[in-house]
Amino acid sequence: MYPKKQNPEQQPTKPKQKQLTVSVLGRHMKIACPAGQEEKLQNAMLELEERVGKTRYQPGVHGAEDVLLMIALNLCNEILELKKNAE
């Protein structure tokens, strides 16, 4: 009726996670990051900080939500362009 309990030696091992704290627009968050991927996350944060700096003072952009929404829309547009060019 119940699934058999697996032997601990047979259970798949999960990759180790590290907790990293990131800060965006004054908000601090803890993010789980697979061990060995810290540099990629750091590079992503640097890219985000650069985009925040370029976006936050544009006319019509007010507050953190607007900044992040504009960045998200621009990223989606870039992804769509990359997909289109890859075809």
mmCIF file with all atom_site columns, C-alpha atoms in Angstrom:
data_model
loop_
_atom_site.group_PDB
_atom_site.id
_atom_site.type_symbol
_atom_site.label_atom_id
_atom_site.label_alt_id
_atom_site.label_comp_id
_atom_site.label_asym_id
_atom_site.label_entity_id
_atom_site.label_seq_id
_atom_site.pdbx_PDB_ins_code
_atom_site.Cartn_x
_atom_site.Cartn_y
_atom_site.Cartn_z
_atom_site.occupancy
_atom_site.B_iso_or_equiv
_atom_site.pdbx_formal_charge
_atom_site.auth_seq_id
_atom_site.auth_comp_id
_atom_site.auth_asym_id
_atom_site.auth_atom_id
_atom_site.pdbx_PDB_model_num
ATOM 1  C CA . MET A 1 1  ? 0.000  0.000  0.000   1.00 0.00 ? 1  MET A CA 1
ATOM 2  C CA . TYR A 1 2  ? 2.700  2.501  0.990   1.00 0.00 ? 2  TYR A CA 1
ATOM 3  C CA . PRO A 1 3  ? 5.802  2.930  -1.131  1.00 0.00 ? 3  PRO A CA 1
ATOM 4  C CA . LYS A 1 4  ? 8.784  1.077  0.184   1.00 0.00 ? 4  LYS A CA 1
ATOM 5  C CA . LYS A 1 5  ? 11.328 3.171  1.972   1.00 0.00 ? 5  LYS A CA 1
ATOM 6  C CA . GLN A 1 6  ? 14.523 3.436  -0.034  1.00 0.00 ? 6  GLN A CA 1
ATOM 7  C CA . ASN A 1 7  ? 17.824 2.505  1.410   1.00 0.00 ? 7  ASN A CA 1
ATOM 8  C CA . PRO A 1 8  ? 19.723 5.752  2.171   1.00 0.00 ? 8  PRO A CA 1
ATOM 9  C CA . GLU A 1 9  ? 22.476 4.521  -0.146  1.00 0.00 ? 9  GLU A CA 1
ATOM 10 C CA . GLN A 1 10 ? 19.950 4.307  -3.024  1.00 0.00 ? 10 GLN A CA 1
ATOM 11 C CA . GLN A 1 11 ? 18.422 7.754  -2.554  1.00 0.00 ? 11 GLN A CA 1
ATOM 12 C CA . PRO A 1 12 ? 19.553 10.337 -5.088  1.00 0.00 ? 12 PRO A CA 1
ATOM 13 C CA . THR A 1 13 ? 21.790 12.968 -3.591  1.00 0.00 ? 13 THR A CA 1
ATOM 14 C CA . LYS A 1 14 ? 20.741 16.568 -3.929  1.00 0.00 ? 14 LYS A CA 1
ATOM 15 C CA . PRO A 1 15 ? 23.353 19.097 -4.967  1.00 0.00 ? 15 PRO A CA 1
ATOM 16 C CA . LYS A 1 16 ? 24.552 21.132 -2.016  1.00 0.00 ? 16 LYS A CA 1
ATOM 17 C CA . GLN A 1 17 ? 23.006 24.568 -1.725  1.00 0.00 ? 17 GLN A CA 1
ATOM 18 C CA . LYS A 1 18 ? 24.497 27.733 -0.315  1.00 0.00 ? 18 LYS A CA 1
ATOM 19 C CA . GLN A 1 19 ? 22.483 30.633 1.039   1.00 0.00 ? 19 GLN A CA 1
ATOM 20 C CA . LEU A 1 20 ? 23.627 33.951 -0.406  1.00 0.00 ? 20 LEU A CA 1
ATOM 21 C CA . THR A 1 21 ? 22.252 37.362 0.474   1.00 0.00 ? 21 THR A CA 1
ATOM 22 C CA . VAL A 1 22 ? 21.625 39.720 -2.418  1.00 0.00 ? 22 VAL A CA 1
ATOM 23 C CA . SER A 1 23 ? 20.517 43.331 -2.328  1.00 0.00 ? 23 SER A CA 1
ATOM 24 C CA . VAL A 1 24 ? 18.464 45.064 -5.015  1.00 0.00 ? 24 VAL A CA 1
ATOM 25 C CA . LEU A 1 25 ? 17.073 48.576 -4.632  1.00 0.00 ? 25 LEU A CA 1
ATOM 26 C CA . GLY A 1 26 ? 17.568 48.468 -0.868  1.00 0.00 ? 26 GLY A CA 1
ATOM 27 C CA . ARG A 1 27 ? 15.829 45.123 -0.427  1.00 0.00 ? 27 ARG A CA 1
ATOM 28 C CA . HIS A 1 28 ? 17.849 42.214 0.918   1.00 0.00 ? 28 HIS A CA 1
ATOM 29 C CA . MET A 1 29 ? 16.963 38.633 0.054   1.00 0.00 ? 29 MET A CA 1
ATOM 30 C CA . LYS A 1 30 ? 18.478 35.270 0.842   1.00 0.00 ? 30 LYS A CA 1
ATOM 31 C CA . ILE A 1 31 ? 18.774 33.104 -2.252  1.00 0.00 ? 31 ILE A CA 1
ATOM 32 C CA . ALA A 1 32 ? 19.631 29.412 -2.472  1.00 0.00 ? 32 ALA A CA 1
ATOM 33 C CA . CYS A 1 33 ? 22.501 28.901 -4.878  1.00 0.00 ? 33 CYS A CA 1
ATOM 34 C CA . PRO A 1 34 ? 23.917 25.526 -5.944  1.00 0.00 ? 34 PRO A CA 1
ATOM 35 C CA . ALA A 1 35 ? 27.464 25.065 -4.702  1.00 0.00 ? 35 ALA A CA 1
ATOM 36 C CA . GLY A 1 36 ? 29.900 26.106 -7.393  1.00 0.00 ? 36 GLY A CA 1
ATOM 37 C CA . GLN A 1 37 ? 27.452 28.543 -9.022  1.00 0.00 ? 37 GLN A CA 1
ATOM 38 C CA . GLU A 1 38 ? 28.226 31.516 -6.786  1.00 0.00 ? 38 GLU A CA 1
ATOM 39 C CA . GLU A 1 39 ? 30.246 33.338 -9.460  1.00 0.00 ? 39 GLU A CA 1
ATOM 40 C CA . LYS A 1 40 ? 27.387 33.060 -11.962 1.00 0.00 ? 40 LYS A CA 1
ATOM 41 C CA . LEU A 1 41 ? 24.960 34.505 -9.417  1.00 0.00 ? 41 LEU A CA 1
ATOM 42 C CA . GLN A 1 42 ? 27.413 37.300 -8.623  1.00 0.00 ? 42 GLN A CA 1
ATOM 43 C CA . ASN A 1 43 ? 27.733 38.126 -12.339 1.00 0.00 ? 43 ASN A CA 1
ATOM 44 C CA . ALA A 1 44 ? 23.942 38.123 -12.689 1.00 0.00 ? 44 ALA A CA 1
ATOM 45 C CA . MET A 1 45 ? 23.694 40.529 -9.746  1.00 0.00 ? 45 MET A CA 1
ATOM 46 C CA . LEU A 1 46 ? 26.274 42.845 -11.341 1.00 0.00 ? 46 LEU A CA 1
ATOM 47 C CA . GLU A 1 47 ? 24.259 42.833 -14.577 1.00 0.00 ? 47 GLU A CA 1
ATOM 48 C CA . LEU A 1 48 ? 21.060 43.587 -12.656 1.00 0.00 ? 48 LEU A CA 1
ATOM 49 C CA . GLU A 1 49 ? 22.722 46.435 -10.737 1.00 0.00 ? 49 GLU A CA 1
ATOM 50 C CA . GLU A 1 50 ? 23.930 47.931 -14.025 1.00 0.00 ? 50 GLU A CA 1
ATOM 51 C CA . ARG A 1 51 ? 20.436 47.723 -15.509 1.00 0.00 ? 51 ARG A CA 1
ATOM 52 C CA . VAL A 1 52 ? 18.904 49.229 -12.359 1.00 0.00 ? 52 VAL A CA 1
ATOM 53 C CA . GLY A 1 53 ? 21.335 52.137 -12.601 1.00 0.00 ? 53 GLY A CA 1
ATOM 54 C CA . LYS A 1 54 ? 20.349 52.776 -16.229 1.00 0.00 ? 54 LYS A CA 1
ATOM 55 C CA . THR A 1 55 ? 16.608 52.429 -15.585 1.00 0.00 ? 55 THR A CA 1
ATOM 56 C CA . ARG A 1 56 ? 15.829 54.017 -12.237 1.00 0.00 ? 56 ARG A CA 1
ATOM 57 C CA . TYR A 1 57 ? 16.085 57.653 -13.376 1.00 0.00 ? 57 TYR A CA 1
ATOM 58 C CA . GLN A 1 58 ? 14.241 57.326 -16.671 1.00 0.00 ? 58 GLN A CA 1
ATOM 59 C CA . PRO A 1 59 ? 11.164 59.542 -17.042 1.00 0.00 ? 59 PRO A CA 1
ATOM 60 C CA . GLY A 1 60 ? 7.963  57.802 -15.997 1.00 0.00 ? 60 GLY A CA 1
ATOM 61 C CA . VAL A 1 61 ? 9.732  55.197 -13.862 1.00 0.00 ? 61 VAL A CA 1
ATOM 62 C CA . HIS A 1 62 ? 8.733  55.628 -10.221 1.00 0.00 ? 62 HIS A CA 1
ATOM 63 C CA . GLY A 1 63 ? 9.679  53.227 -7.470  1.00 0.00 ? 63 GLY A CA 1
ATOM 64 C CA . ALA A 1 64 ? 11.323 49.835 -7.270  1.00 0.00 ? 64 ALA A CA 1
ATOM 65 C CA . GLU A 1 65 ? 8.427  47.963 -8.872  1.00 0.00 ? 65 GLU A CA 1
ATOM 66 C CA . ASP A 1 66 ? 8.511  50.163 -11.978 1.00 0.00 ? 66 ASP A CA 1
ATOM 67 C CA . VAL A 1 67 ? 12.287 49.783 -12.281 1.00 0.00 ? 67 VAL A CA 1
ATOM 68 C CA . LEU A 1 68 ? 12.151 46.003 -12.006 1.00 0.00 ? 68 LEU A CA 1
ATOM 69 C CA . LEU A 1 69 ? 9.150  45.760 -14.341 1.00 0.00 ? 69 LEU A CA 1
ATOM 70 C CA . MET A 1 70 ? 10.967 47.768 -17.026 1.00 0.00 ? 70 MET A CA 1
ATOM 71 C CA . ILE A 1 71 ? 14.069 45.589 -16.624 1.00 0.00 ? 71 ILE A CA 1
ATOM 72 C CA . ALA A 1 72 ? 11.953 42.421 -16.864 1.00 0.00 ? 72 ALA A CA 1
ATOM 73 C CA . LEU A 1 73 ? 10.224 43.660 -20.027 1.00 0.00 ? 73 LEU A CA 1
ATOM 74 C CA . ASN A 1 74 ? 13.544 44.601 -21.621 1.00 0.00 ? 74 ASN A CA 1
ATOM 75 C CA . LEU A 1 75 ? 15.008 41.194 -20.743 1.00 0.00 ? 75 LEU A CA 1
ATOM 76 C CA . CYS A 1 76 ? 11.984 39.420 -22.240 1.00 0.00 ? 76 CYS A CA 1
ATOM 77 C CA . ASN A 1 77 ? 12.375 41.488 -25.391 1.00 0.00 ? 77 ASN A CA 1
ATOM 78 C CA . GLU A 1 78 ? 16.068 40.542 -25.581 1.00 0.00 ? 78 GLU A CA 1
ATOM 79 C CA . ILE A 1 79 ? 15.198 36.851 -25.151 1.00 0.00 ? 79 ILE A CA 1
ATOM 80 C CA . LEU A 1 80 ? 12.597 37.039 -27.929 1.00 0.00 ? 80 LEU A CA 1
ATOM 81 C CA . GLU A 1 81 ? 15.126 38.716 -30.237 1.00 0.00 ? 81 GLU A CA 1
ATOM 82 C CA . LEU A 1 82 ? 17.714 36.014 -29.485 1.00 0.00 ? 82 LEU A CA 1
ATOM 83 C CA . LYS A 1 83 ? 15.151 33.272 -30.198 1.00 0.00 ? 83 LYS A CA 1
ATOM 84 C CA . LYS A 1 84 ? 14.136 34.954 -33.443 1.00 0.00 ? 84 LYS A CA 1
ATOM 85 C CA . ASN A 1 85 ? 17.765 35.285 -34.565 1.00 0.00 ? 85 ASN A CA 1
ATOM 86 C CA . ALA A 1 86 ? 18.524 31.665 -33.625 1.00 0.00 ? 86 ALA A CA 1
ATOM 87 C CA . GLU A 1 87 ? 15.863 30.336 -36.032 1.00 0.00 ? 87 GLU A CA 1
#
